[in-house]
Short mmCIF file of C-alpha atoms in Angstrom, two decimals:
data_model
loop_
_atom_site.label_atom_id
_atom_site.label_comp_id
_atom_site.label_asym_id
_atom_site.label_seq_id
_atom_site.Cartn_x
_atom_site.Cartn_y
_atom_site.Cartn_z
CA UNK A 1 69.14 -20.36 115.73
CA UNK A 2 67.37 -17.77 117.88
CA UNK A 3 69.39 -18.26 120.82
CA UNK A 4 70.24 -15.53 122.88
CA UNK A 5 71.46 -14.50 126.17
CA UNK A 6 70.47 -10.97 128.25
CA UNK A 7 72.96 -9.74 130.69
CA UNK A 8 71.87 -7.08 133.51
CA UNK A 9 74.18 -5.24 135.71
CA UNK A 10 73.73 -3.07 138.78
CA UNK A 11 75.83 0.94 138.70
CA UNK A 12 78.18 1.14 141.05
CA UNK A 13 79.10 4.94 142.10
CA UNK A 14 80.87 7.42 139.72
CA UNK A 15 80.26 4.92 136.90
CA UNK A 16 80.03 6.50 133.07
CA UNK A 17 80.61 3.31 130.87
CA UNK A 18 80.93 -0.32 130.79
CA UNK A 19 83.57 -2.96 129.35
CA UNK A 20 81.97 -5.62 128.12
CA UNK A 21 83.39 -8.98 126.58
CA UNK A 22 82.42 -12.45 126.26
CA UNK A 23 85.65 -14.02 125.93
CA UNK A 24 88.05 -12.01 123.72
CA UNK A 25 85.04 -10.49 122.13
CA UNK A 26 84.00 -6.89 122.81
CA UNK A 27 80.65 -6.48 122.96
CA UNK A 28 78.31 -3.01 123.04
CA UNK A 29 77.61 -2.07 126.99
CA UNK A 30 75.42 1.23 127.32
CA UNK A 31 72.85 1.75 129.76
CA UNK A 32 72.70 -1.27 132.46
CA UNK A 33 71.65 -4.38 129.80
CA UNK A 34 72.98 -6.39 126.99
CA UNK A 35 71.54 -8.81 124.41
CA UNK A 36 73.19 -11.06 123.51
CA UNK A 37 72.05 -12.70 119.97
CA UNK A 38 75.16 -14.47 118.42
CA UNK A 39 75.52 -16.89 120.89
CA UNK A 40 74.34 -20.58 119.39
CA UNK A 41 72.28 -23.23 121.45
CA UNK A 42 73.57 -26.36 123.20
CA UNK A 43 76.94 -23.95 123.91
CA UNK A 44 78.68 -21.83 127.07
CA UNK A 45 79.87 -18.70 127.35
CA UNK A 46 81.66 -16.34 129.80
CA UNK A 47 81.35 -12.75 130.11
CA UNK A 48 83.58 -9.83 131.71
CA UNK A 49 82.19 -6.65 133.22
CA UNK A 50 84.30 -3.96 134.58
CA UNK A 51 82.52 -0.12 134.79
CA UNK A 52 84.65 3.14 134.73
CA UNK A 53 84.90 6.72 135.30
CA UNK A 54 84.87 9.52 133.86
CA UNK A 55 88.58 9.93 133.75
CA UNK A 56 88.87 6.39 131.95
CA UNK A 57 89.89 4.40 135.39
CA UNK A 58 88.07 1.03 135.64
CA UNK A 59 87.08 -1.71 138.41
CA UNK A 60 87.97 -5.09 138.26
CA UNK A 61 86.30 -7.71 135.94
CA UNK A 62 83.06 -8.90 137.55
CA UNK A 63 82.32 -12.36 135.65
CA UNK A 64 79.44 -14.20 134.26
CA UNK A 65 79.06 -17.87 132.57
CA UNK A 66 75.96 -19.57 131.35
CA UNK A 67 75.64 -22.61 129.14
CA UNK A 68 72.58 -21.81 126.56
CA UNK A 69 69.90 -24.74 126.56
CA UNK A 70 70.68 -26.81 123.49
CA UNK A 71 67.60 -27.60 121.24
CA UNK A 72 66.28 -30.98 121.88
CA UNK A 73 66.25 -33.70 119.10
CA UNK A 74 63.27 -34.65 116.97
CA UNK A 75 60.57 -37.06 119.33
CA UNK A 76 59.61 -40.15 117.99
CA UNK A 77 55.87 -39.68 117.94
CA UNK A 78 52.91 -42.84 117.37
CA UNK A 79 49.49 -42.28 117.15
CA UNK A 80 47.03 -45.69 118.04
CA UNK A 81 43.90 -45.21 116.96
CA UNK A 82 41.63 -46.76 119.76
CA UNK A 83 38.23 -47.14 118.69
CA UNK A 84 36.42 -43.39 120.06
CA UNK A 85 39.57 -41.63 120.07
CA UNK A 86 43.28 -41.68 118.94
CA UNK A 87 46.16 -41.84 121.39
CA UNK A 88 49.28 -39.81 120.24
CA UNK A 89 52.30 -40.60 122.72
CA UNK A 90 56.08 -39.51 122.10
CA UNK A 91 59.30 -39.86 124.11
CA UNK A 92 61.00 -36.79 125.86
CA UNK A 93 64.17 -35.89 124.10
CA UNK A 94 66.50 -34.67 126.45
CA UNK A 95 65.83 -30.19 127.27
CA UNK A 96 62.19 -30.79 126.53
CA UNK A 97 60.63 -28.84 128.89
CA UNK A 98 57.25 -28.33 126.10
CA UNK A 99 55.94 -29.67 123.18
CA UNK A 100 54.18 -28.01 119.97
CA UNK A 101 51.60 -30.57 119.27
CA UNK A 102 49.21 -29.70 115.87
CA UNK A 103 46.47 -32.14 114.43
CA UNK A 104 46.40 -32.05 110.23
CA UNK A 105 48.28 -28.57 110.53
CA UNK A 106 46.20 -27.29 113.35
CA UNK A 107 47.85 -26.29 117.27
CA UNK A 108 46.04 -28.53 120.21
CA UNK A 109 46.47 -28.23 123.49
CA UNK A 110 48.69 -30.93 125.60
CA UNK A 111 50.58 -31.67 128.45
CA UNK A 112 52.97 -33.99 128.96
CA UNK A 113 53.85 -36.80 126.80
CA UNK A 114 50.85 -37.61 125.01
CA UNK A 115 47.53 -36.37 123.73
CA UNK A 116 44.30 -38.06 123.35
CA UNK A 117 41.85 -36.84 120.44
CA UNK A 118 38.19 -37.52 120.00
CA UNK A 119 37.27 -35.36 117.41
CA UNK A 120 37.32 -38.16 114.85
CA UNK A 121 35.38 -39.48 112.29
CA UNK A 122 35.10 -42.58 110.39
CA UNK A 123 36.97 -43.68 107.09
CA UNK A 124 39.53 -40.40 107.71
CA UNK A 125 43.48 -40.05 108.02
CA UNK A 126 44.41 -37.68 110.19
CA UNK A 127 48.27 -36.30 110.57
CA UNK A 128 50.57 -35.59 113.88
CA UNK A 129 53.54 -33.29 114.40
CA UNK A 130 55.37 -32.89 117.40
CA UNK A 131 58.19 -30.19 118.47
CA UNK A 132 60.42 -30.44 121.57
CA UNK A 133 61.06 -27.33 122.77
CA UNK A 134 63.84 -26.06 125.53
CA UNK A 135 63.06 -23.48 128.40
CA UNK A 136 63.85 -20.81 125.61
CA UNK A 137 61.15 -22.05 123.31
CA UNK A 138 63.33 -23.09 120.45
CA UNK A 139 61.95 -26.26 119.22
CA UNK A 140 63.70 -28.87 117.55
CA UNK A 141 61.86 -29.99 113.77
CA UNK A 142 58.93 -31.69 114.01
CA UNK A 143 58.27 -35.47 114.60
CA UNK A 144 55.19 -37.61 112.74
CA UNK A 145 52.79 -39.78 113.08
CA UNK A 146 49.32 -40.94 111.02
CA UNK A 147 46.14 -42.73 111.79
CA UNK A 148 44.11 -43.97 109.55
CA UNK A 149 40.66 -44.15 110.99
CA UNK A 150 38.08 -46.99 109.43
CA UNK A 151 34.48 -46.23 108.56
CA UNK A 152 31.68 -48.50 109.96
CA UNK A 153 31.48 -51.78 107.96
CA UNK A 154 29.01 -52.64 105.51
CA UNK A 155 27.48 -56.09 105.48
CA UNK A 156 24.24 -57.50 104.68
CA UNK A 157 21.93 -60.01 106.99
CA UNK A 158 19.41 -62.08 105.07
CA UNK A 159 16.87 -65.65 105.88
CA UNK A 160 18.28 -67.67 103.21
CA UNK A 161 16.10 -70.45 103.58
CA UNK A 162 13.72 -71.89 106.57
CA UNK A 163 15.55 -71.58 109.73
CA UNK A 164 18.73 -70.59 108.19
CA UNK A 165 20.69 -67.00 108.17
CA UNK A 166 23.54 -65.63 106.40
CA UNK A 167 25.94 -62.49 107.31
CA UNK A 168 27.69 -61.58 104.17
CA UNK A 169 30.94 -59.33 105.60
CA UNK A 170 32.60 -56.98 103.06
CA UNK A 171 36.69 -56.79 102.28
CA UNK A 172 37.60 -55.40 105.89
CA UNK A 173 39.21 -56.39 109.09
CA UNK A 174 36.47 -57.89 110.93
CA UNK A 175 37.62 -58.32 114.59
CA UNK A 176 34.26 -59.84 115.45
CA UNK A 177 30.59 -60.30 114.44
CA UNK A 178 28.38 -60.05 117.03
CA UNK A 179 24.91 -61.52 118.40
CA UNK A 180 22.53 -59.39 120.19
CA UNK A 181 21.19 -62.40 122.81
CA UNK A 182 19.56 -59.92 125.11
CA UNK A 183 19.02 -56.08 125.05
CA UNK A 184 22.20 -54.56 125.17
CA UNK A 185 23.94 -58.07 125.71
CA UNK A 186 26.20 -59.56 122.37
CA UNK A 187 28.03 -62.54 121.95
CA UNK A 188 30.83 -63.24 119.95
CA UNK A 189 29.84 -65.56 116.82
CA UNK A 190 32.77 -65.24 115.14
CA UNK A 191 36.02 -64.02 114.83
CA UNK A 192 37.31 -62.46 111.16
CA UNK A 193 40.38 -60.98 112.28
CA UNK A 194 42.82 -59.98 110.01
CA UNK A 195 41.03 -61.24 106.96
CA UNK A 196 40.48 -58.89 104.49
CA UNK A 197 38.36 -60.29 102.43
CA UNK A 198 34.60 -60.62 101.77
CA UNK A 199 33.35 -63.56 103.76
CA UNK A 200 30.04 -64.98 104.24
CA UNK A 201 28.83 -66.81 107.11
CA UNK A 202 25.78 -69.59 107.60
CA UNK A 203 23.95 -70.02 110.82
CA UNK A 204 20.95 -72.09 112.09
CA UNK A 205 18.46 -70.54 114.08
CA UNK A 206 14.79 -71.00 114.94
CA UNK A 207 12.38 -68.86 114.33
CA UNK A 208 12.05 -64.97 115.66
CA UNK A 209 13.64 -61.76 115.46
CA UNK A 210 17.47 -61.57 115.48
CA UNK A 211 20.45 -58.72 115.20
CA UNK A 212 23.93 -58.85 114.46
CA UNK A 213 26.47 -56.16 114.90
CA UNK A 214 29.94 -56.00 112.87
CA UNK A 215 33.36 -53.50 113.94
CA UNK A 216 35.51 -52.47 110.65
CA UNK A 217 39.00 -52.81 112.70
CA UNK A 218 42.68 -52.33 111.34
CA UNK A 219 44.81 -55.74 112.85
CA UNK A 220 48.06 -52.91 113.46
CA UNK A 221 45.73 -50.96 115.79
CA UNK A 222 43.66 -51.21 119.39
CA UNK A 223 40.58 -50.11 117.99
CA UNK A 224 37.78 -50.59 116.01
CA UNK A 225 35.23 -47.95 114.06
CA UNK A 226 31.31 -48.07 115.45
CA UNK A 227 29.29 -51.00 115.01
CA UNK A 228 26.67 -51.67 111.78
CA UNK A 229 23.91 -53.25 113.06
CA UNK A 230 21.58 -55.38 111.11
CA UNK A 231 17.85 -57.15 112.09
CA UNK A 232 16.62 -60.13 110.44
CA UNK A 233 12.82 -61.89 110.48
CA UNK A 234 13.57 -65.43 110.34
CA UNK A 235 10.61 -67.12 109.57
CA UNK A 236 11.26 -71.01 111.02
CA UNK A 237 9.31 -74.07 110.80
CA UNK A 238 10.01 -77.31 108.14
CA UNK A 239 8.50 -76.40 104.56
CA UNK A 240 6.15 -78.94 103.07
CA UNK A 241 7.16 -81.19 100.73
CA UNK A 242 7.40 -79.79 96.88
CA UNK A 243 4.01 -80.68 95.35
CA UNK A 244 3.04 -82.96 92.37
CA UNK A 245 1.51 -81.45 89.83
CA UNK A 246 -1.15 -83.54 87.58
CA UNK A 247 -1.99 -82.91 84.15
CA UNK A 248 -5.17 -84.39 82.53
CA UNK A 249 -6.21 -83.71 79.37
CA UNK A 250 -9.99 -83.20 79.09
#
């Protein structure tokens, strides 16, 4: 499991050797230092020490417990994806003092509980593992999360008729399309949340220059992808009346 323990001792005078146990065990004591490796995580152990002379006489036992850090259980891990960026969070299993965080098999760089990524792009899954790890560094297996990031809509904007527009929105989740009423000012004309399917919407609008703006958004997530944005020429004004046509023969 990697665990180990490293024991250090000073040399008292007249000292030529070491007895060294943990427990009943008799463990290998030369020079002032011991490794431990067969001790096993989440466990506690006591060790004797007692140096000697030449002529074989020893000291008394000087003693030595520690409890080894046990390895920390798997974190629950979610990843949100919030519109620019996605927000991984996961809980702190008890001994976490760190966290191995990697991105679709690649290491980032975190602190604390959570981790914010803005390297993504549109219409892209992207995958998130996270170890808990005690103040030895042994981590405990991974935990997992996904985001599934959606691309800008398509949709088409078209004059149907004398003072009349249509959007036609494709099969996504269409929080809201939106109305540019002034430069850099839109308005919410309607709300296709959670549809999923291809709608088309009629408006009424005199004549002049308009734009419209539509968000592909997922209805289990915070976000949405960037906007397409569409401009219409909406020529306005009543049509004349169909003409009659006259036919003489001559």
């Amino acid at each position: 499991n990697g665990a180990s323990v490293l024991l250090s001792w000073n040399t008292p005078a007249n000292t030529v050797s070491y007895q060294l146990k943990r427990g009943t065990t008799v463990l290998n004591a030369t020079g002032t230092s011991h490794t431990d490796s067969s001790v096993v995580a989440g466990e506690s152990y006591s060790y004797t020490l007692k140096a000697c002379n030449s002529a074989g006489a020893c000291s008394a036992e000087a003693t030595a417990t520690i409890a080894v850090p046990a390895i920390p259980a798997v974190p629950t891990v979610t990843a949100v994806f919030r519109g620019a960026s996605v927000l991984v969070s996961w809980n702190a299993p008890t001994g976490a003092t760190s966290y191995q965080v990697q991105r679709n098999g690649t290491a980032v760089s975190t602190s604390g509980n959570s981790y914010t990524d803005t390297a993504i792009n549109g219409n892209t899954g992207y995958t998130y593992t996270v170890k808990a790890c005690n103040s030895n560094n042994q981590c405990s297996a991974a935990g997992t999360a996904t985001a599934a990031i959606p691309d800008a809509p398509m949709f088409q904007v078209d004059a149907t008729g004398p003072n009349t527009i249509t959007i036609q929105v494709g099969n996504v989740y269409a929080w809201s399309v939106e109305e540019e009423a002034f430069p850099g000012v839109w308005n919410t004309i309607e709300d296709g949340s959670g549809i999923g399917n291809p709608q088309a919407y009629t408006y009424t609008r005199t004549a002049g220059i308009y734009t419209f703006r539509l968000k592909n958004c997922y209805p289990i997530t915070n976000g949405c992808s960037t906007s397409s944005t569409k401009t219409v020429l909406l020529i306005g004004g009543t049509p004349p009346a169909n003409p009659v046509i006259e036919v003489t023969s001559t």
